[in-house]
Amino acid sequence: MVSITTEPQTLCASPDVDVVFVINSDEYHKPLALNVRDIERIKSAERNSNGKAMVGYMRRHAAAFVDGVKEIGGMDQVIDIQTDRSQDIIGPNSAFVSQSGTFPKRFTDISPEDTEDKTTRATELVRQALESECGVAITKSFTTMWRILGGLALGANLGYPFWKWVNIETLADIVSSNNHKSIVQNKSVRIQYDTPYVKGLPTTLHICEKDDDGYRETIIRRTYEDPYTLQLKELYDWAVHGTPVKTTAEDAELDSHICQMIMKAGGYNA
């Protein structure tokens, strides 16, 4: 028997439910939350209940990312990184989804009340983040910047930023997907992500380094298994076997702090 509800309390309290996937617009889920206030609410709910939260960020689980972390010597070596570069050239997702062979469906049976709730919620969440937490004026450009930063999931890649130099690029409205992270230490390590909306496109690891024989470039593709599948395997081990996960609420909270730093350092002060 299939039950349908619009009440999250009913869903989470059901004895028939083991895992709840929150797969909505970012007013309701992505990143973990659009402001620190709501992140603290999630952390408090987790502490005071039997439930646990795992942040679904597939890029952290990509085989190339895991191998890239090992290549630089582990997460504790992040402090020695000289340069970190993130580039996100992301075209309209519909351009990729429509060609994915997965027979996607678009639904229009959305009530005006739900549309209004989404808009109202977004306005309140961003106001809390910018005005109350960043001390930033509420303008169209500042709001757009905050939403873009939220979509990048910056710190979720390698942790809190101790890098000496950071460059972030993001473009939209072109039919392309070129997303990568470049790490420069005593070698260049780049993790190249393709669009996640076409299953099976590999995430590759690119290493440029000098060795005893000269200069060498290496491209590694360990698997065609996509990051979403790898993420779900870790979710299963976490839920069934209690294996700890790296994408916790505390881990994801660092994203908001990084975004605040960028807004303030970039001259977005009120």
Tab-separated table of C-alpha atoms in Angstrom:
chain	number	residue	atom	x	y	z
A	1	MET	CA	0.000	0.000	0.000
A	2	VAL	CA	1.343	3.421	-0.992
A	3	SER	CA	0.777	6.353	1.351
A	4	ILE	CA	1.100	9.978	0.308
A	5	THR	CA	1.582	12.898	2.661
A	6	THR	CA	2.738	16.488	2.457
A	7	GLU	CA	3.607	16.564	6.162
A	8	PRO	CA	7.275	15.835	6.951
A	9	GLN	CA	6.400	14.967	10.558
A	10	THR	CA	4.130	12.169	9.369
A	11	LEU	CA	6.752	10.891	6.967
A	12	CYS	CA	9.592	10.808	9.486
A	13	ALA	CA	7.456	9.265	12.245
A	14	SER	CA	6.238	6.373	10.109
A	15	PRO	CA	7.513	2.944	11.246
A	16	ASP	CA	7.541	1.916	7.582
A	17	VAL	CA	10.165	4.520	6.652
A	18	ASP	CA	13.870	3.790	7.056
A	19	VAL	CA	15.403	6.599	4.986
A	20	VAL	CA	14.020	9.950	3.862
A	21	PHE	CA	15.532	11.515	0.744
A	22	VAL	CA	15.154	15.286	0.526
A	23	ILE	CA	15.452	16.030	-3.190
A	24	ASN	CA	13.928	19.457	-3.659
A	25	SER	CA	14.763	22.993	-4.642
A	26	ASP	CA	17.377	24.658	-2.451
A	27	GLU	CA	14.754	26.545	-0.459
A	28	TYR	CA	14.140	23.162	1.125
A	29	HIS	CA	17.469	21.377	0.999
A	30	LYS	CA	20.511	22.505	-0.982
A	31	PRO	CA	23.043	23.122	0.336
A	32	LEU	CA	22.320	21.694	3.775
A	33	ALA	CA	20.576	25.021	4.425
A	34	LEU	CA	20.806	28.557	3.058
A	35	ASN	CA	21.797	30.026	6.426
A	36	VAL	CA	23.558	29.062	9.646
A	37	ARG	CA	20.401	29.413	11.738
A	38	ASP	CA	18.722	26.538	9.933
A	39	ILE	CA	21.891	24.451	10.019
A	40	GLU	CA	21.875	24.774	13.801
A	41	ARG	CA	18.252	23.613	13.815
A	42	ILE	CA	19.198	20.509	11.833
A	43	LYS	CA	22.114	19.750	14.150
A	44	SER	CA	19.888	20.195	17.199
A	45	ALA	CA	17.217	17.899	15.769
A	46	GLU	CA	19.854	15.262	15.104
A	47	ARG	CA	21.245	15.497	18.640
A	48	ASN	CA	17.805	15.220	20.212
A	49	SER	CA	16.367	12.361	18.184
A	50	ASN	CA	17.143	8.842	17.060
A	51	GLY	CA	17.479	10.016	13.486
A	52	LYS	CA	20.721	10.904	11.753
A	53	ALA	CA	21.465	13.253	8.871
A	54	MET	CA	23.776	12.610	5.937
A	55	VAL	CA	24.332	15.417	3.444
A	56	GLY	CA	23.911	14.108	-0.086
A	57	TYR	CA	26.822	15.633	-1.973
A	58	MET	CA	27.822	13.142	-4.643
A	59	ARG	CA	31.117	14.757	-5.666
A	60	ARG	CA	32.660	13.914	-2.309
A	61	HIS	CA	32.122	10.233	-3.121
A	62	ALA	CA	33.533	10.221	-6.656
A	63	ALA	CA	36.367	7.724	-7.022
A	64	ALA	CA	38.574	10.390	-8.611
A	65	PHE	CA	38.011	12.711	-5.654
A	66	VAL	CA	38.903	9.996	-3.143
A	67	ASP	CA	42.041	9.186	-5.142
A	68	GLY	CA	42.885	12.883	-5.487
A	69	VAL	CA	42.839	13.355	-1.713
A	70	LYS	CA	45.220	10.415	-1.378
A	71	GLU	CA	47.436	11.903	-4.096
A	72	ILE	CA	48.057	15.082	-2.087
A	73	GLY	CA	48.794	13.026	1.021
A	74	GLY	CA	45.445	13.119	2.801
A	75	MET	CA	43.129	15.757	4.203
A	76	ASP	CA	45.688	16.856	6.785
A	77	GLN	CA	47.901	18.103	3.942
A	78	VAL	CA	45.336	20.677	2.813
A	79	ILE	CA	47.107	23.327	4.897
A	80	ASP	CA	50.175	23.019	2.643
A	81	ILE	CA	48.268	23.592	-0.590
A	82	GLN	CA	49.455	26.677	-2.451
A	83	THR	CA	46.526	27.143	-4.825
A	84	ASP	CA	42.982	25.879	-5.073
A	85	ARG	CA	40.921	26.576	-8.173
A	86	SER	CA	37.262	25.687	-8.642
A	87	GLN	CA	35.599	26.101	-12.014
A	88	ASP	CA	31.907	25.452	-12.550
A	89	ILE	CA	30.672	25.990	-16.084
A	90	ILE	CA	27.160	24.641	-15.829
A	91	GLY	CA	24.648	24.992	-18.615
A	92	PRO	CA	20.904	24.433	-18.228
A	93	ASN	CA	20.377	20.983	-16.731
A	94	SER	CA	17.464	20.404	-19.090
A	95	ALA	CA	19.895	20.313	-22.013
A	96	PHE	CA	21.615	17.271	-20.530
A	97	VAL	CA	18.599	15.574	-18.999
A	98	SER	CA	16.672	15.665	-22.273
A	99	GLN	CA	19.474	13.698	-23.952
A	100	SER	CA	20.122	11.265	-21.115
A	101	GLY	CA	17.893	8.445	-22.359
A	102	THR	CA	16.153	8.252	-18.984
A	103	PHE	CA	12.744	9.441	-20.237
A	104	PRO	CA	12.496	12.433	-17.875
A	105	LYS	CA	9.114	13.884	-16.991
A	106	ARG	CA	8.213	17.489	-16.265
A	107	PHE	CA	5.246	18.132	-14.020
A	108	THR	CA	3.095	21.234	-13.918
A	109	ASP	CA	0.460	20.254	-11.358
A	110	ILE	CA	1.936	22.579	-8.748
A	111	SER	CA	-0.502	24.660	-6.756
A	112	PRO	CA	-0.166	28.456	-6.593
A	113	GLU	CA	0.064	28.108	-2.808
A	114	ASP	CA	3.136	25.890	-3.089
A	115	THR	CA	4.742	28.275	-5.568
A	116	GLU	CA	4.112	31.182	-3.228
A	117	ASP	CA	5.516	29.228	-0.284
A	118	LYS	CA	8.698	28.545	-2.223
A	119	THR	CA	9.148	32.219	-3.074
A	120	THR	CA	8.357	33.399	0.449
A	121	ARG	CA	10.663	30.828	1.987
A	122	ALA	CA	13.540	31.776	-0.313
A	123	THR	CA	13.168	35.463	0.535
A	124	GLU	CA	13.193	34.818	4.281
A	125	LEU	CA	16.106	32.375	4.161
A	126	VAL	CA	18.330	34.665	2.118
A	127	ARG	CA	17.415	37.674	4.268
A	128	GLN	CA	18.473	35.746	7.360
A	129	ALA	CA	21.751	34.737	5.730
A	130	LEU	CA	22.730	38.083	4.247
A	131	GLU	CA	21.257	40.675	6.575
A	132	SER	CA	21.396	38.917	9.948
A	133	GLU	CA	24.446	36.681	9.554
A	134	CYS	CA	26.672	38.451	6.998
A	135	GLY	CA	25.722	42.061	7.589
A	136	VAL	CA	25.162	42.422	3.848
A	137	ALA	CA	22.541	44.571	2.141
A	138	ILE	CA	19.576	42.828	0.545
A	139	THR	CA	19.947	43.656	-3.147
A	140	LYS	CA	19.278	41.663	-6.284
A	141	SER	CA	22.985	41.262	-7.069
A	142	PHE	CA	23.916	40.223	-3.523
A	143	THR	CA	21.034	37.756	-3.398
A	144	THR	CA	22.097	36.254	-6.726
A	145	MET	CA	25.688	35.950	-5.522
A	146	TRP	CA	24.596	34.156	-2.344
A	147	ARG	CA	22.475	31.689	-4.279
A	148	ILE	CA	25.365	31.003	-6.673
A	149	LEU	CA	27.783	30.430	-3.797
A	150	GLY	CA	25.297	28.074	-2.177
A	151	GLY	CA	25.116	26.050	-5.357
A	152	LEU	CA	28.887	25.582	-5.545
A	153	ALA	CA	29.242	23.667	-2.271
A	154	LEU	CA	32.725	25.109	-1.881
A	155	GLY	CA	34.155	23.735	1.328
A	156	ALA	CA	32.487	20.366	0.934
A	157	ASN	CA	35.267	19.464	-1.444
A	158	LEU	CA	38.329	19.591	0.765
A	159	GLY	CA	37.324	21.101	4.073
A	160	TYR	CA	37.913	24.474	5.653
A	161	PRO	CA	40.033	26.777	3.457
A	162	PHE	CA	43.647	27.190	4.464
A	163	TRP	CA	44.721	27.798	0.865
A	164	LYS	CA	46.954	30.727	0.057
A	165	TRP	CA	45.051	31.557	-3.109
A	166	VAL	CA	41.593	30.632	-4.308
A	167	ASN	CA	39.935	31.265	-7.655
A	168	ILE	CA	36.288	30.436	-8.276
A	169	GLU	CA	34.532	30.686	-11.631
A	170	THR	CA	30.942	29.923	-12.487
A	171	LEU	CA	28.934	30.456	-15.657
A	172	ALA	CA	25.438	29.514	-16.689
A	173	ASP	CA	23.061	29.565	-19.658
A	174	ILE	CA	25.433	27.810	-22.031
A	175	VAL	CA	25.128	24.210	-23.114
A	176	SER	CA	28.267	22.952	-21.441
A	177	SER	CA	29.377	21.252	-18.260
A	178	ASN	CA	32.983	21.709	-17.202
A	179	ASN	CA	33.467	21.356	-13.468
A	180	HIS	CA	36.789	20.723	-11.858
A	181	LYS	CA	38.948	21.325	-8.828
A	182	SER	CA	42.638	21.998	-9.271
A	183	ILE	CA	45.112	21.651	-6.414
A	184	VAL	CA	48.660	22.968	-6.749
A	185	GLN	CA	51.194	21.750	-4.211
A	186	ASN	CA	54.462	20.197	-5.425
A	187	LYS	CA	52.296	18.814	-8.215
A	188	SER	CA	49.046	19.746	-9.926
A	189	VAL	CA	46.076	17.528	-9.079
A	190	ARG	CA	42.816	18.138	-10.939
A	191	ILE	CA	39.516	16.353	-10.428
A	192	GLN	CA	37.394	16.649	-13.568
A	193	TYR	CA	33.634	16.240	-13.192
A	194	ASP	CA	31.258	15.889	-16.114
A	195	THR	CA	27.534	16.524	-15.838
A	196	PRO	CA	25.982	14.181	-13.262
A	197	TYR	CA	22.744	14.040	-15.231
A	198	VAL	CA	24.023	11.578	-17.836
A	199	LYS	CA	24.720	8.288	-16.098
A	200	GLY	CA	28.106	6.686	-16.676
A	201	LEU	CA	30.173	9.725	-17.608
A	202	PRO	CA	33.451	9.212	-15.755
A	203	THR	CA	35.021	11.516	-13.199
A	204	THR	CA	38.730	11.612	-13.964
A	205	LEU	CA	41.870	12.470	-12.032
A	206	HIS	CA	44.538	14.524	-13.844
A	207	ILE	CA	48.034	14.699	-12.328
A	208	CYS	CA	50.863	16.896	-13.614
A	209	GLU	CA	54.239	16.534	-11.921
A	210	LYS	CA	57.958	16.627	-12.378
A	211	ASP	CA	59.873	13.420	-11.743
A	212	ASP	CA	63.419	12.183	-12.304
A	213	ASP	CA	62.708	11.652	-15.996
A	214	GLY	CA	61.218	15.097	-16.595
A	215	TYR	CA	57.619	16.287	-16.740
A	216	ARG	CA	54.745	13.813	-16.660
A	217	GLU	CA	50.972	14.087	-17.116
A	218	THR	CA	48.689	11.259	-16.007
A	219	ILE	CA	44.939	10.791	-16.479
A	220	ILE	CA	43.281	8.179	-14.261
A	221	ARG	CA	39.773	6.773	-14.645
A	222	ARG	CA	39.377	4.111	-11.989
A	223	THR	CA	35.727	3.346	-12.617
A	224	TYR	CA	32.675	4.228	-14.672
A	225	GLU	CA	30.520	3.859	-11.569
A	226	ASP	CA	28.946	7.267	-11.127
A	227	PRO	CA	29.286	9.332	-7.919
A	228	TYR	CA	25.567	9.036	-7.132
A	229	THR	CA	25.840	5.240	-7.009
A	230	LEU	CA	28.989	5.386	-4.879
A	231	GLN	CA	27.244	7.812	-2.544
A	232	LEU	CA	24.240	5.508	-2.145
A	233	LYS	CA	26.548	2.607	-1.286
A	234	GLU	CA	28.028	4.676	1.530
A	235	LEU	CA	24.519	5.633	2.619
A	236	TYR	CA	23.620	1.949	2.832
A	237	ASP	CA	26.706	1.118	4.909
A	238	TRP	CA	25.941	4.065	7.197
A	239	ALA	CA	22.279	3.126	7.710
A	240	VAL	CA	22.739	-0.644	7.968
A	241	HIS	CA	26.195	-1.093	9.465
A	242	GLY	CA	26.736	2.228	11.229
A	243	THR	CA	29.791	3.111	9.150
A	244	PRO	CA	30.619	6.810	9.760
A	245	VAL	CA	30.083	9.231	6.874
A	246	LYS	CA	32.164	12.267	5.993
A	247	THR	CA	29.261	14.412	4.776
A	248	THR	CA	27.812	15.307	8.170
A	249	ALA	CA	25.870	18.431	9.100
A	250	GLU	CA	28.958	19.791	10.874
A	251	ASP	CA	31.038	19.230	7.757
A	252	ALA	CA	28.489	20.942	5.509
A	253	GLU	CA	28.214	23.900	7.892
A	254	LEU	CA	31.674	25.009	6.815
A	255	ASP	CA	30.241	25.872	3.404
A	256	SER	CA	28.164	28.662	4.903
A	257	HIS	CA	31.166	30.069	6.748
A	258	ILE	CA	33.213	30.064	3.540
A	259	CYS	CA	30.407	31.806	1.664
A	260	GLN	CA	30.239	34.467	4.375
A	261	MET	CA	33.990	35.021	4.097
A	262	ILE	CA	33.734	35.478	0.331
A	263	MET	CA	30.843	37.933	0.569
A	264	LYS	CA	32.688	40.061	3.115
A	265	ALA	CA	36.140	39.867	1.522
A	266	GLY	CA	34.697	40.626	-1.904
A	267	GLY	CA	33.343	43.972	-0.836
A	268	TYR	CA	29.737	42.864	-0.447
A	269	ASN	CA	29.404	44.717	2.834
A	270	ALA	CA	26.348	46.793	3.616
